[in-house]
Short mmCIF file of C-alpha atoms in Angstrom, two decimals:
data_model
loop_
_atom_site.label_atom_id
_atom_site.label_comp_id
_atom_site.label_asym_id
_atom_site.label_seq_id
_atom_site.Cartn_x
_atom_site.Cartn_y
_atom_site.Cartn_z
CA MET A 1 108.61 112.83 83.11
CA LYS A 2 105.59 110.61 82.49
CA ARG A 3 101.92 111.37 83.05
CA VAL A 4 99.91 108.74 84.93
CA VAL A 5 96.13 108.97 85.16
CA ILE A 6 94.25 106.75 87.62
CA ILE A 7 90.48 106.43 87.49
CA GLY A 8 89.18 105.73 90.99
CA GLY A 9 90.46 106.81 94.40
CA GLY A 10 89.64 103.67 96.36
CA ALA A 11 92.06 101.10 97.75
CA ALA A 12 93.51 99.97 94.41
CA GLY A 13 93.71 103.44 92.88
CA MET A 14 95.47 105.09 95.80
CA SER A 15 97.83 102.13 96.22
CA ALA A 16 98.82 102.44 92.57
CA ALA A 17 99.23 106.22 92.79
CA SER A 18 101.27 106.03 95.99
CA ARG A 19 103.55 103.35 94.56
CA VAL A 20 104.27 105.31 91.38
CA LYS A 21 105.10 108.46 93.36
CA LYS A 22 107.30 106.45 95.71
CA LEU A 23 109.38 105.10 92.83
CA LYS A 24 109.11 108.07 90.47
CA PRO A 25 108.49 111.19 92.59
CA GLU A 26 109.08 113.48 89.62
CA TRP A 27 106.24 111.98 87.58
CA ASP A 28 102.83 113.63 87.25
CA VAL A 29 100.28 111.31 88.90
CA LYS A 30 96.61 112.30 88.73
CA VAL A 31 93.76 110.47 90.46
CA PHE A 32 90.14 111.17 89.58
CA GLU A 33 87.57 110.10 92.17
CA ALA A 34 83.86 110.61 91.49
CA THR A 35 82.94 111.00 95.17
CA GLU A 36 84.48 113.13 97.91
CA TRP A 37 85.83 109.98 99.56
CA VAL A 38 89.32 108.68 98.96
CA SER A 39 91.14 105.59 100.21
CA HIS A 40 87.76 104.51 101.49
CA ALA A 41 86.70 101.27 103.13
CA PRO A 42 83.26 100.11 101.93
CA CYS A 43 83.63 97.01 104.12
CA GLY A 44 83.10 99.28 107.11
CA ILE A 45 79.66 100.52 106.03
CA PRO A 46 77.66 98.05 108.20
CA TYR A 47 79.64 99.10 111.27
CA VAL A 48 78.95 102.78 110.63
CA VAL A 49 75.25 101.93 110.24
CA GLU A 50 75.40 99.98 113.50
CA GLY A 51 76.86 103.06 115.18
CA ILE A 52 80.14 101.57 116.37
CA SER A 53 82.32 103.58 113.98
CA PRO A 54 82.11 107.22 112.84
CA THR A 55 81.64 107.69 109.11
CA GLU A 56 84.81 109.74 108.63
CA LYS A 57 86.87 106.78 109.79
CA LEU A 58 85.95 105.00 106.54
CA MET A 59 88.80 106.95 104.92
CA HIS A 60 92.06 105.22 105.79
CA TYR A 61 93.92 108.46 105.04
CA PRO A 62 92.42 111.92 104.51
CA PRO A 63 92.97 113.52 101.09
CA GLU A 64 95.64 115.85 102.50
CA VAL A 65 98.00 112.93 103.09
CA PHE A 66 98.01 112.01 99.42
CA ILE A 67 98.17 115.60 98.19
CA LYS A 68 100.70 117.16 100.57
CA LYS A 69 102.82 114.24 101.75
CA ARG A 70 102.83 112.04 98.64
CA GLY A 71 102.53 114.67 95.93
CA ILE A 72 99.57 113.09 94.18
CA ASP A 73 97.35 115.40 92.09
CA LEU A 74 94.06 114.22 93.60
CA HIS A 75 90.76 115.39 92.08
CA LEU A 76 87.63 114.70 94.17
CA LYS A 77 84.08 114.93 92.84
CA ALA A 78 85.66 114.36 89.44
CA GLU A 79 83.85 111.91 87.17
CA VAL A 80 85.68 110.55 84.14
CA VAL A 81 83.11 110.65 81.33
CA GLU A 82 85.27 109.71 78.34
CA VAL A 83 88.45 107.71 77.83
CA GLY A 84 90.48 107.90 74.64
CA GLN A 85 93.94 106.92 73.51
CA GLY A 86 96.19 109.24 75.46
CA TYR A 87 93.48 111.36 77.11
CA VAL A 88 90.54 111.39 79.51
CA ARG A 89 87.68 113.86 79.73
CA VAL A 90 86.58 114.65 83.26
CA ARG A 91 83.47 116.37 84.61
CA GLU A 92 84.47 118.42 87.66
CA GLU A 93 82.76 121.02 89.82
CA ASN A 94 84.21 123.84 87.71
CA GLY A 95 83.35 122.30 84.34
CA GLU A 96 84.75 119.66 82.00
CA HIS A 97 88.47 119.26 81.40
CA THR A 98 90.68 117.03 79.28
CA TYR A 99 93.89 115.50 80.63
CA GLU A 100 96.58 113.59 78.77
CA TRP A 101 98.21 110.37 79.92
CA ASP A 102 101.17 108.14 79.14
CA TYR A 103 99.88 105.44 81.50
CA LEU A 104 96.29 104.82 82.48
CA VAL A 105 94.94 102.74 85.39
CA PHE A 106 91.34 101.61 85.68
CA ALA A 107 90.63 101.33 89.41
CA ASN A 108 87.00 102.38 89.28
CA GLY A 109 85.64 99.40 91.17
CA ALA A 110 82.21 97.86 90.97
CA SER A 111 78.60 98.98 91.36
CA PRO A 112 75.59 97.34 93.00
CA ARG A 113 73.35 95.05 91.01
CA VAL A 114 69.96 96.64 91.52
CA PRO A 115 66.99 94.29 91.08
CA ALA A 116 64.50 95.32 88.43
CA VAL A 117 61.48 95.60 90.69
CA GLU A 118 58.86 98.31 91.12
CA GLY A 119 59.45 100.72 93.99
CA ILE A 120 63.22 100.56 93.98
CA ASP A 121 63.44 104.38 93.89
CA LEU A 122 61.19 105.03 96.89
CA PRO A 123 62.64 107.08 99.76
CA GLY A 124 63.93 104.68 102.37
CA VAL A 125 65.40 102.19 99.88
CA PHE A 126 69.20 102.17 100.04
CA LYS A 127 72.25 100.46 98.60
CA ALA A 128 75.25 99.73 100.81
CA ASP A 129 78.09 100.22 98.37
CA LEU A 130 80.12 103.33 99.19
CA PRO A 131 80.66 105.55 102.26
CA PRO A 132 78.03 108.09 101.10
CA ASP A 133 75.48 105.27 101.43
CA ALA A 134 76.39 104.87 105.10
CA VAL A 135 75.91 108.61 105.60
CA ALA A 136 72.52 108.52 103.88
CA ILE A 137 71.31 105.50 105.88
CA ARG A 138 72.36 107.02 109.22
CA GLU A 139 70.65 110.32 108.36
CA TYR A 140 67.46 108.51 107.35
CA ILE A 141 67.40 106.54 110.62
CA GLU A 142 67.87 109.72 112.63
CA LYS A 143 65.14 111.65 110.81
CA ASN A 144 62.51 108.91 110.49
CA ARG A 145 60.93 106.31 112.72
CA VAL A 146 62.61 103.05 111.75
CA GLU A 147 61.52 99.87 113.50
CA ASP A 148 61.00 97.36 110.68
CA VAL A 149 63.99 96.69 108.44
CA VAL A 150 64.07 94.51 105.33
CA ILE A 151 67.40 93.36 103.91
CA ILE A 152 67.23 92.01 100.36
CA GLY A 153 70.12 89.63 99.75
CA GLY A 154 71.88 87.11 101.97
CA GLY A 155 75.52 87.47 100.96
CA TYR A 156 78.30 89.07 102.98
CA ILE A 157 76.80 92.57 103.02
CA GLY A 158 73.29 91.29 103.67
CA VAL A 159 74.40 89.29 106.72
CA GLU A 160 76.50 92.18 108.06
CA MET A 161 73.69 94.70 107.58
CA ALA A 162 71.26 92.35 109.30
CA GLU A 163 73.53 92.39 112.34
CA ALA A 164 73.91 96.17 112.14
CA PHE A 165 70.17 96.72 112.52
CA ALA A 166 69.42 93.80 114.86
CA ALA A 167 72.09 95.11 117.23
CA GLN A 168 70.09 98.34 117.46
CA GLY A 169 66.96 96.46 118.47
CA LYS A 170 65.25 96.72 115.10
CA ASN A 171 62.86 94.12 113.72
CA VAL A 172 64.89 92.69 110.84
CA THR A 173 63.71 90.52 107.97
CA LEU A 174 66.33 89.15 105.57
CA ILE A 175 65.09 87.90 102.20
CA GLU A 176 67.31 85.58 100.14
CA ARG A 177 66.19 84.07 96.83
CA ASN A 178 68.45 81.01 97.17
CA GLU A 179 67.81 78.10 99.55
CA ARG A 180 70.29 79.42 102.12
CA VAL A 181 72.34 82.50 102.96
CA MET A 182 75.86 82.82 101.56
CA SER A 183 75.19 79.78 99.37
CA LYS A 184 77.67 80.85 96.68
CA ALA A 185 80.52 81.23 99.16
CA PHE A 186 80.10 78.32 101.59
CA ASP A 187 79.01 74.70 101.70
CA LYS A 188 75.79 73.79 103.49
CA GLU A 189 77.37 72.38 106.68
CA ILE A 190 78.91 75.79 107.35
CA THR A 191 75.88 77.94 106.57
CA ASP A 192 73.65 75.67 108.65
CA VAL A 193 75.55 76.76 111.77
CA LEU A 194 75.32 80.41 110.77
CA GLU A 195 71.61 80.25 109.97
CA GLU A 196 70.82 78.64 113.32
CA GLU A 197 72.22 81.73 115.04
CA MET A 198 70.62 84.17 112.57
CA LYS A 199 67.17 82.73 113.17
CA LYS A 200 67.46 83.67 116.85
CA ARG A 201 67.80 87.35 115.98
CA VAL A 202 66.22 88.03 112.56
CA HIS A 203 63.38 86.76 110.42
CA LEU A 204 65.20 84.69 107.82
CA ARG A 205 63.23 84.18 104.62
CA THR A 206 65.00 81.98 102.06
CA GLN A 207 63.78 80.85 98.64
CA GLU A 208 61.68 83.97 98.24
CA ILE A 209 61.76 86.33 95.29
CA VAL A 210 61.02 90.03 95.75
CA LEU A 211 58.22 91.13 93.42
CA ARG A 212 57.91 94.80 94.34
CA ILE A 213 58.47 97.44 97.00
CA ASP A 214 55.42 99.45 98.05
CA GLY A 215 54.85 102.81 99.67
CA GLU A 216 53.33 106.23 99.11
CA LYS A 217 55.67 108.97 100.29
CA ARG A 218 58.31 106.49 101.47
CA VAL A 219 58.84 102.74 101.62
CA GLU A 220 56.20 100.85 103.61
CA LYS A 221 56.46 97.17 102.70
CA VAL A 222 58.18 94.56 100.55
CA ILE A 223 56.13 92.02 98.62
CA THR A 224 57.60 88.64 97.67
CA ASP A 225 56.21 85.55 95.97
CA ALA A 226 55.52 84.13 99.45
CA GLY A 227 54.21 87.08 101.45
CA GLU A 228 54.67 90.72 102.39
CA TYR A 229 56.78 92.40 105.06
CA LYS A 230 56.45 95.75 106.73
CA ALA A 231 59.45 97.96 106.03
CA ASP A 232 60.44 101.36 107.36
CA ILE A 233 63.74 100.99 105.52
CA VAL A 234 65.03 98.58 102.86
CA ILE A 235 68.67 97.71 102.20
CA LEU A 236 69.59 96.26 98.82
CA ALA A 237 72.43 93.76 99.13
CA THR A 238 71.96 91.90 95.87
CA GLY A 239 75.54 91.75 94.62
CA ILE A 240 77.85 93.92 92.53
CA LYS A 241 79.17 94.14 88.96
CA PRO A 242 82.48 95.54 87.69
CA ASN A 243 82.47 99.02 86.15
CA VAL A 244 83.84 98.15 82.71
CA GLU A 245 82.01 100.68 80.53
CA LEU A 246 84.87 103.21 80.35
CA ALA A 247 87.40 100.47 79.62
CA LYS A 248 85.33 99.29 76.68
CA GLU A 249 85.63 102.77 75.13
CA ILE A 250 89.29 102.21 74.25
CA GLY A 251 88.97 98.54 73.38
CA VAL A 252 90.21 96.98 76.60
CA ARG A 253 89.50 93.26 76.62
CA ILE A 254 86.78 92.16 79.00
CA GLY A 255 87.49 88.75 80.49
CA GLU A 256 85.26 85.72 80.76
CA THR A 257 84.17 86.80 84.25
CA GLY A 258 82.82 90.13 82.97
CA ALA A 259 85.63 92.10 84.62
CA ILE A 260 88.69 93.59 82.87
CA TRP A 261 91.20 90.98 81.73
CA THR A 262 94.68 91.52 83.18
CA ASN A 263 97.97 89.68 83.14
CA GLU A 264 100.27 89.14 86.14
CA ARG A 265 101.63 92.69 85.79
CA MET A 266 98.06 94.06 85.95
CA GLU A 267 98.39 95.13 82.30
CA THR A 268 95.25 95.07 80.16
CA SER A 269 95.12 94.14 76.48
CA VAL A 270 95.83 97.79 75.54
CA GLU A 271 99.41 99.03 75.77
CA ASN A 272 100.21 101.19 78.82
CA VAL A 273 96.73 100.61 80.25
CA TYR A 274 96.41 98.79 83.58
CA ALA A 275 93.52 97.67 85.80
CA ALA A 276 93.39 96.89 89.51
CA GLY A 277 90.89 96.20 92.27
CA ASP A 278 87.22 95.31 91.96
CA VAL A 279 87.13 96.18 88.25
CA ALA A 280 89.80 93.61 87.34
CA GLU A 281 89.78 89.85 87.05
CA THR A 282 92.75 87.68 87.93
CA ARG A 283 93.55 83.96 88.26
CA HIS A 284 92.75 81.48 91.00
CA ILE A 285 95.93 80.21 92.65
CA ILE A 286 94.65 76.63 92.92
CA THR A 287 92.76 76.11 89.67
CA GLY A 288 94.61 78.58 87.47
CA ARG A 289 91.28 79.69 86.04
CA ARG A 290 90.24 83.29 85.51
CA VAL A 291 88.19 84.57 88.46
CA TRP A 292 86.63 87.79 89.67
CA ILE A 293 86.72 87.89 93.46
CA PRO A 294 86.34 91.55 94.52
CA LEU A 295 87.94 91.77 97.97
CA ALA A 296 89.91 94.59 99.59
CA PRO A 297 93.23 92.84 100.39
CA ALA A 298 93.67 91.70 96.79
CA GLY A 299 92.59 95.12 95.49
CA ASN A 300 95.29 96.87 97.51
CA LYS A 301 97.95 94.45 96.27
CA MET A 302 96.79 94.74 92.66
CA GLY A 303 97.19 98.51 92.89
CA TYR A 304 100.66 98.10 94.38
CA VAL A 305 101.65 95.74 91.55
CA ALA A 306 100.23 98.02 88.84
CA GLY A 307 102.02 101.06 90.25
CA SER A 308 105.30 99.17 90.57
CA ASN A 309 105.25 97.97 86.98
CA ILE A 310 104.28 101.38 85.62
CA ALA A 311 107.29 102.85 87.41
CA GLY A 312 109.63 100.18 86.05
CA ARG A 313 109.83 97.86 89.07
CA GLU A 314 108.92 94.40 87.76
CA ILE A 315 106.56 92.51 90.05
CA HIS A 316 103.85 89.92 89.39
CA PHE A 317 100.48 89.41 91.06
CA PRO A 318 100.14 85.65 91.65
CA GLY A 319 96.36 85.53 91.94
CA VAL A 320 93.87 84.93 94.74
CA LEU A 321 92.45 82.22 96.96
CA GLY A 322 89.25 84.08 97.81
CA THR A 323 90.15 84.21 101.50
CA SER A 324 87.43 86.02 103.43
CA VAL A 325 85.84 86.29 106.87
CA THR A 326 82.82 87.98 108.39
CA LYS A 327 80.53 87.52 111.38
CA PHE A 328 76.98 87.66 112.65
CA PHE A 329 77.15 88.69 116.30
CA ASP A 330 79.27 86.01 118.00
CA VAL A 331 79.31 83.58 115.08
CA GLU A 332 82.29 84.07 112.76
CA ILE A 333 82.42 82.55 109.28
CA GLY A 334 85.30 82.35 106.84
CA ARG A 335 86.89 80.48 103.96
CA THR A 336 89.98 80.12 101.81
CA GLY A 337 90.55 78.15 98.63
CA LEU A 338 87.80 75.98 97.16
CA THR A 339 84.57 74.81 98.70
CA GLU A 340 83.46 71.25 98.01
CA ALA A 341 80.92 72.51 95.47
CA GLU A 342 83.56 74.60 93.68
CA ALA A 343 86.10 71.75 93.65
CA LEU A 344 83.59 69.31 92.18
CA LYS A 345 82.62 71.87 89.54
CA GLU A 346 86.31 72.17 88.61
CA GLY A 347 86.50 68.40 88.13
CA TYR A 348 88.51 67.45 91.21
CA ASP A 349 88.05 64.04 92.82
CA VAL A 350 87.73 65.15 96.43
CA ARG A 351 87.26 63.93 99.93
CA THR A 352 86.06 66.15 102.74
CA ALA A 353 85.80 66.28 106.50
CA PHE A 354 83.59 68.38 108.75
CA ILE A 355 84.58 68.56 112.40
CA LYS A 356 83.49 70.30 115.57
CA ALA A 357 86.16 71.29 118.09
CA THR A 358 86.77 73.88 120.80
CA THR A 359 89.04 76.89 120.81
CA ARG A 360 90.71 76.01 124.15
CA PRO A 361 91.10 72.95 126.38
CA HIS A 362 87.96 71.99 128.31
CA TYR A 363 89.58 72.90 131.64
CA TYR A 364 90.46 76.46 130.64
CA PRO A 365 87.67 79.09 130.82
CA GLY A 366 86.37 80.66 127.64
CA ALA A 367 86.42 77.59 125.40
CA ARG A 368 83.98 78.05 122.51
CA PRO A 369 82.91 75.82 119.64
CA ILE A 370 84.43 75.98 116.17
CA TRP A 371 83.48 73.95 113.11
CA LEU A 372 85.90 73.34 110.24
CA LYS A 373 85.44 71.80 106.82
CA GLY A 374 88.37 70.71 104.70
CA VAL A 375 88.47 69.78 101.02
CA VAL A 376 91.31 67.61 99.68
CA ASP A 377 92.31 66.31 96.26
CA ASN A 378 92.06 62.51 96.48
CA GLU A 379 94.77 61.97 93.89
CA THR A 380 97.51 64.11 95.44
CA ASN A 381 96.31 64.65 99.04
CA ARG A 382 96.76 68.35 98.36
CA LEU A 383 94.65 70.66 100.48
CA LEU A 384 92.18 72.53 98.25
CA GLY A 385 90.19 74.59 100.73
CA VAL A 386 89.14 75.22 104.31
CA GLN A 387 85.94 76.74 105.69
CA ALA A 388 85.22 77.66 109.30
CA VAL A 389 82.32 78.83 111.42
CA GLY A 390 82.09 79.53 115.14
CA ALA A 391 84.65 81.30 117.31
CA GLU A 392 88.24 82.45 116.78
CA ILE A 393 88.31 81.35 113.17
CA LEU A 394 90.70 83.98 111.82
CA PRO A 395 93.99 82.30 112.84
CA ARG A 396 92.77 79.01 111.35
CA ILE A 397 91.65 80.59 108.06
CA ASP A 398 94.83 82.66 107.72
CA THR A 399 97.02 79.67 108.50
CA ALA A 400 95.10 77.58 105.97
CA ALA A 401 95.56 80.33 103.36
CA ALA A 402 99.33 80.22 103.86
CA MET A 403 99.22 76.43 103.57
CA LEU A 404 97.27 76.64 100.32
CA MET A 405 99.75 79.15 98.90
CA ALA A 406 102.55 76.68 99.69
CA GLY A 407 100.70 73.68 98.22
CA PHE A 408 100.44 71.72 101.49
CA THR A 409 99.20 68.16 101.55
CA THR A 410 97.18 66.89 104.51
CA LYS A 411 100.38 65.36 105.88
CA ASP A 412 102.09 68.75 105.71
CA VAL A 413 99.14 70.31 107.55
CA PHE A 414 99.16 67.64 110.24
CA PHE A 415 102.85 68.05 111.01
CA THR A 416 102.89 71.85 110.96
CA ASP A 417 104.34 72.93 114.30
CA LEU A 418 101.56 75.21 115.56
CA ALA A 419 101.85 76.91 118.94
CA TYR A 420 99.99 75.64 121.97
CA ALA A 421 99.10 76.98 125.41
CA PRO A 422 95.79 76.54 127.26
CA PRO A 423 94.79 80.25 127.12
CA PHE A 424 95.04 80.21 123.31
CA ALA A 425 94.31 76.77 121.85
CA PRO A 426 93.96 73.07 122.67
CA VAL A 427 97.02 70.87 122.27
CA TRP A 428 95.39 69.43 119.16
CA ASP A 429 94.53 72.60 117.27
CA PRO A 430 91.27 72.29 115.32
CA LEU A 431 93.22 72.70 112.07
CA ILE A 432 95.47 69.77 112.97
CA VAL A 433 92.45 67.67 113.96
CA LEU A 434 90.92 68.46 110.60
CA ALA A 435 94.03 67.19 108.79
CA ARG A 436 94.00 64.02 110.92
CA VAL A 437 90.38 63.29 110.04
CA LEU A 438 91.03 64.05 106.37
CA LYS A 439 93.80 61.38 106.51
CA PHE A 440 97.08 61.22 104.65
#
């Protein structure tokens, strides 16, 4: 019998634990989770804040499923405070305990990057990182008068939280230090469409730097280098960083991205030590470079791969494309592969196309606009990336992701036999139109 210790009970940690117990039910598998939440879904926080989902639903499975049905020794409210060769020291509700391991998995995720500004600790200033944050935000809204909301940060979480409050009729100001929202994830043509819609519903303030947050007993306003904004509540959405401190204690190699270096088996540089999820870096499927792209689907698969290899079932994690989607009210936005900016940075000679199409034929009711941008390698005609904004983007992004995994050229994309019927798509699907405009 082997002893497996997993640090972190999120998506990657519980996937790894479940996989080990599936393959080696007689092994001792312990999971230590610092919060009382397990198998949780931080991506759902904005929707709990908006009031369209109850907080408890942020756990995909309750703890009892893992303990009783899968036989996992799950410890909640258990913070790992020291990691050594063959042991961990854990602070639990009944004191500190030491546990031995034969295999160790770091699945302890990432933490918010908190800006170093005055007033960050005032009541009414919140992060949006873990399910307890959603609970705290909802409780604050219910107990206090909240009309003016300031979101600091215009990435995925910032945009989603802006919708969450605007949908409740709040006066929302979103402050982004860069020239546009989601600038690191999308090219300008795509974010221009998103911003046009955002400006109808929130006060969008780009190229502003937050200097301080003011208030006496609670937050009252946010001051930037361009003005000040009344705030009954402030949400920090300024990015995250991988939790690598414990890994450093036993000499695990930290990769060039700042996350834990792993190979295709999710092994770290230390024997019998693995890493998975938001704490681990991997490789980009197109460029082959090391990347840190902390997204839930990849985290779940990393955990599955780590657990499989620990239990003796050889399987490799191929890497990621960075496929992602989100929305702001009726405007959806998504991407897979490389943006034009990323491709140029990697040294590709590219050509691009940006098209506007509709999701159905003009004669069928419900047709809505969709914009697509494609990026292609000029030398090989290989598709490098697709971005979309508008309506019904998910099937196009997911199809493009499969095409990128298979190494499609624009000709391959054009001749892909996609389904057609007026209630679902035009006869020339927007993705096929994009390939035609990109040429082959």
